[in-house]
Amino acid sequence: MQKRQHGFGLIQVAIVMASLAAVAMALLMSARHERNFFTEGLARLTGKPPAAPGAANANGHAVVAPPAPAGVLRKCVIDGKTVLSDVDCKDGKVVKSLDTRGIEAPKPPKPDPAESGPRSATDKMIEKATR
């Protein structure tokens, strides 16, 4: 008499693995688009609008900090490394940037006046013979 093995079947394992792959794929897509698809999906299922980022005041309205002025660089220390950032940081010092044009291509040399003059009859005959 044969003993029958107990456990998961091949189809059950395939379904579990496919659902795990779908969740991982949604997580990667969520990270790539810098959104959270899981909370958006939960908000759709419950019928509530998704919460806006930022704190809420007493009226329930979201409080958003005013944006930093554009084009201002600050020198900040983050995790022990000095970086230049365009976002506001606690101990950042404003740095003036230099307006450079980048690398300019070298200018072609001016032609020699001897080469640009009229050609002699000998030069014309040599050119005609080499054709």
PDB file of C-alpha atoms in Angstrom, residues 1-127:
ATOM      1  CA  MET A   1       0.000   0.000   0.000  1.00  0.00           C
ATOM      2  CA  GLN A   2       1.310   3.436  -0.948  1.00  0.00           C
ATOM      3  CA  LYS A   3       1.405   6.341   1.417  1.00  0.00           C
ATOM      4  CA  ARG A   4       0.021   9.510   0.008  1.00  0.00           C
ATOM      5  CA  GLN A   5       2.015  12.675   0.622  1.00  0.00           C
ATOM      6  CA  HIS A   6       0.311  15.606   2.260  1.00  0.00           C
ATOM      7  CA  GLY A   7       1.121  19.242   1.541  1.00  0.00           C
ATOM      8  CA  PHE A   8       0.647  21.929  -1.049  1.00  0.00           C
ATOM      9  CA  GLY A   9      -0.185  21.064  -4.608  1.00  0.00           C
ATOM     10  CA  LEU A  10       1.590  22.439  -7.658  1.00  0.00           C
ATOM     11  CA  ILE A  11      -1.335  24.686  -8.594  1.00  0.00           C
ATOM     12  CA  GLN A  12      -1.559  26.125  -5.084  1.00  0.00           C
ATOM     13  CA  VAL A  13       2.163  26.970  -5.095  1.00  0.00           C
ATOM     14  CA  ALA A  14       1.847  28.571  -8.557  1.00  0.00           C
ATOM     15  CA  ILE A  15      -1.034  30.794  -7.397  1.00  0.00           C
ATOM     16  CA  VAL A  16       0.837  31.889  -4.254  1.00  0.00           C
ATOM     17  CA  MET A  17       4.000  32.673  -6.255  1.00  0.00           C
ATOM     18  CA  ALA A  18       2.064  34.632  -8.910  1.00  0.00           C
ATOM     19  CA  SER A  19       0.331  36.735  -6.258  1.00  0.00           C
ATOM     20  CA  LEU A  20       3.660  37.368  -4.488  1.00  0.00           C
ATOM     21  CA  ALA A  21       5.209  38.451  -7.808  1.00  0.00           C
ATOM     22  CA  ALA A  22       2.261  40.801  -8.464  1.00  0.00           C
ATOM     23  CA  VAL A  23       2.682  42.442  -5.056  1.00  0.00           C
ATOM     24  CA  ALA A  24       6.439  42.838  -5.615  1.00  0.00           C
ATOM     25  CA  MET A  25       5.825  44.304  -9.075  1.00  0.00           C
ATOM     26  CA  ALA A  26       3.317  46.805  -7.652  1.00  0.00           C
ATOM     27  CA  LEU A  27       5.839  47.749  -4.957  1.00  0.00           C
ATOM     28  CA  LEU A  28       8.555  48.379  -7.569  1.00  0.00           C
ATOM     29  CA  MET A  29       6.201  50.407  -9.771  1.00  0.00           C
ATOM     30  CA  SER A  30       5.098  52.380  -6.725  1.00  0.00           C
ATOM     31  CA  ALA A  31       8.709  53.232  -5.900  1.00  0.00           C
ATOM     32  CA  ARG A  32       9.512  54.147  -9.494  1.00  0.00           C
ATOM     33  CA  HIS A  33       6.611  56.599  -9.811  1.00  0.00           C
ATOM     34  CA  GLU A  34       7.152  57.907  -6.240  1.00  0.00           C
ATOM     35  CA  ARG A  35       3.576  57.137  -5.285  1.00  0.00           C
ATOM     36  CA  ASN A  36       2.067  54.615  -2.921  1.00  0.00           C
ATOM     37  CA  PHE A  37      -0.292  52.474  -4.963  1.00  0.00           C
ATOM     38  CA  PHE A  38      -1.284  50.448  -1.901  1.00  0.00           C
ATOM     39  CA  THR A  39      -2.720  53.418   0.024  1.00  0.00           C
ATOM     40  CA  GLU A  40      -4.349  54.748  -3.158  1.00  0.00           C
ATOM     41  CA  GLY A  41      -5.999  51.373  -3.716  1.00  0.00           C
ATOM     42  CA  LEU A  42      -7.132  51.192  -0.106  1.00  0.00           C
ATOM     43  CA  ALA A  43      -8.583  54.705  -0.375  1.00  0.00           C
ATOM     44  CA  ARG A  44     -10.513  53.667  -3.501  1.00  0.00           C
ATOM     45  CA  LEU A  45     -11.888  50.584  -1.788  1.00  0.00           C
ATOM     46  CA  THR A  46     -13.017  52.501   1.293  1.00  0.00           C
ATOM     47  CA  GLY A  47     -14.313  55.440  -0.732  1.00  0.00           C
ATOM     48  CA  LYS A  48     -12.207  58.030   1.099  1.00  0.00           C
ATOM     49  CA  PRO A  49     -10.042  60.499  -0.782  1.00  0.00           C
ATOM     50  CA  PRO A  50      -6.302  59.868  -0.352  1.00  0.00           C
ATOM     51  CA  ALA A  51      -4.681  61.931   2.383  1.00  0.00           C
ATOM     52  CA  ALA A  52      -2.621  64.869   1.171  1.00  0.00           C
ATOM     53  CA  PRO A  53       0.995  64.963   2.351  1.00  0.00           C
ATOM     54  CA  GLY A  54       1.631  67.403   5.185  1.00  0.00           C
ATOM     55  CA  ALA A  55       0.099  68.076   8.567  1.00  0.00           C
ATOM     56  CA  ALA A  56      -3.491  69.160   9.135  1.00  0.00           C
ATOM     57  CA  ASN A  57      -4.533  72.199  11.128  1.00  0.00           C
ATOM     58  CA  ALA A  58      -7.573  72.520  13.439  1.00  0.00           C
ATOM     59  CA  ASN A  59      -9.972  72.939  10.488  1.00  0.00           C
ATOM     60  CA  GLY A  60      -8.739  69.738   8.886  1.00  0.00           C
ATOM     61  CA  HIS A  61      -7.054  71.558   6.021  1.00  0.00           C
ATOM     62  CA  ALA A  62      -3.560  70.523   5.044  1.00  0.00           C
ATOM     63  CA  VAL A  63      -0.787  72.912   6.028  1.00  0.00           C
ATOM     64  CA  VAL A  64       1.951  73.113   3.430  1.00  0.00           C
ATOM     65  CA  ALA A  65       5.214  74.919   4.061  1.00  0.00           C
ATOM     66  CA  PRO A  66       6.013  77.653   1.532  1.00  0.00           C
ATOM     67  CA  PRO A  67       8.526  76.515  -1.067  1.00  0.00           C
ATOM     68  CA  ALA A  68      12.091  77.773  -0.965  1.00  0.00           C
ATOM     69  CA  PRO A  69      13.025  80.378  -3.570  1.00  0.00           C
ATOM     70  CA  ALA A  70      14.100  78.814  -6.843  1.00  0.00           C
ATOM     71  CA  GLY A  71      17.688  78.942  -7.992  1.00  0.00           C
ATOM     72  CA  VAL A  72      19.204  79.228  -4.498  1.00  0.00           C
ATOM     73  CA  LEU A  73      21.852  76.676  -3.549  1.00  0.00           C
ATOM     74  CA  ARG A  74      22.612  75.841   0.060  1.00  0.00           C
ATOM     75  CA  LYS A  75      25.646  74.089   1.491  1.00  0.00           C
ATOM     76  CA  CYS A  76      24.344  71.451   3.923  1.00  0.00           C
ATOM     77  CA  VAL A  77      25.878  68.635   5.952  1.00  0.00           C
ATOM     78  CA  ILE A  78      23.851  65.431   5.593  1.00  0.00           C
ATOM     79  CA  ASP A  79      25.072  62.237   7.301  1.00  0.00           C
ATOM     80  CA  GLY A  80      28.519  63.767   7.699  1.00  0.00           C
ATOM     81  CA  LYS A  81      28.836  64.659   4.007  1.00  0.00           C
ATOM     82  CA  THR A  82      28.828  68.199   2.672  1.00  0.00           C
ATOM     83  CA  VAL A  83      26.399  68.551  -0.229  1.00  0.00           C
ATOM     84  CA  LEU A  84      24.933  71.376  -2.306  1.00  0.00           C
ATOM     85  CA  SER A  85      21.147  71.307  -2.264  1.00  0.00           C
ATOM     86  CA  ASP A  86      18.294  73.443  -3.563  1.00  0.00           C
ATOM     87  CA  VAL A  87      15.994  72.480  -0.676  1.00  0.00           C
ATOM     88  CA  ASP A  88      15.967  74.235   2.674  1.00  0.00           C
ATOM     89  CA  CYS A  89      18.035  72.617   5.412  1.00  0.00           C
ATOM     90  CA  LYS A  90      18.493  73.546   9.079  1.00  0.00           C
ATOM     91  CA  ASP A  91      22.072  74.761   9.092  1.00  0.00           C
ATOM     92  CA  GLY A  92      22.482  75.501   5.401  1.00  0.00           C
ATOM     93  CA  LYS A  93      24.498  78.437   4.151  1.00  0.00           C
ATOM     94  CA  VAL A  94      23.471  80.118   0.900  1.00  0.00           C
ATOM     95  CA  VAL A  95      26.102  79.677  -1.823  1.00  0.00           C
ATOM     96  CA  LYS A  96      26.389  81.892  -4.891  1.00  0.00           C
ATOM     97  CA  SER A  97      26.903  79.884  -8.042  1.00  0.00           C
ATOM     98  CA  LEU A  98      29.147  81.007 -10.873  1.00  0.00           C
ATOM     99  CA  ASP A  99      27.561  81.389 -14.282  1.00  0.00           C
ATOM    100  CA  THR A 100      29.877  79.609 -16.708  1.00  0.00           C
ATOM    101  CA  ARG A 101      29.465  78.902 -20.364  1.00  0.00           C
ATOM    102  CA  GLY A 102      31.077  75.505 -20.159  1.00  0.00           C
ATOM    103  CA  ILE A 103      33.809  74.330 -22.488  1.00  0.00           C
ATOM    104  CA  GLU A 104      34.118  76.336 -25.668  1.00  0.00           C
ATOM    105  CA  ALA A 105      35.160  74.590 -28.862  1.00  0.00           C
ATOM    106  CA  PRO A 106      38.551  75.633 -30.242  1.00  0.00           C
ATOM    107  CA  LYS A 107      38.363  78.169 -33.018  1.00  0.00           C
ATOM    108  CA  PRO A 108      39.659  77.060 -36.435  1.00  0.00           C
ATOM    109  CA  PRO A 109      42.991  78.646 -37.405  1.00  0.00           C
ATOM    110  CA  LYS A 110      42.961  81.447 -39.924  1.00  0.00           C
ATOM    111  CA  PRO A 111      44.123  80.373 -43.391  1.00  0.00           C
ATOM    112  CA  ASP A 112      47.602  81.420 -44.514  1.00  0.00           C
ATOM    113  CA  PRO A 113      47.559  84.394 -46.870  1.00  0.00           C
ATOM    114  CA  ALA A 114      49.830  82.523 -49.279  1.00  0.00           C
ATOM    115  CA  GLU A 115      47.322  79.676 -49.716  1.00  0.00           C
ATOM    116  CA  SER A 116      44.332  81.945 -50.203  1.00  0.00           C
ATOM    117  CA  GLY A 117      45.932  83.996 -53.002  1.00  0.00           C
ATOM    118  CA  PRO A 118      45.415  83.376 -56.741  1.00  0.00           C
ATOM    119  CA  ARG A 119      46.936  80.165 -58.043  1.00  0.00           C
ATOM    120  CA  SER A 120      49.723  80.254 -60.534  1.00  0.00           C
ATOM    121  CA  ALA A 121      49.568  78.677 -63.985  1.00  0.00           C
ATOM    122  CA  THR A 122      51.934  75.906 -62.830  1.00  0.00           C
ATOM    123  CA  ASP A 123      49.581  74.913 -59.997  1.00  0.00           C
ATOM    124  CA  LYS A 124      46.654  74.829 -62.438  1.00  0.00           C
ATOM    125  CA  MET A 125      48.604  72.604 -64.859  1.00  0.00           C
ATOM    126  CA  ILE A 126      49.635  70.205 -62.049  1.00  0.00           C
ATOM    127  CA  GLU A 127      46.046  69.918 -60.869  1.00  0.00           C
TER     128      GLU A 127
END
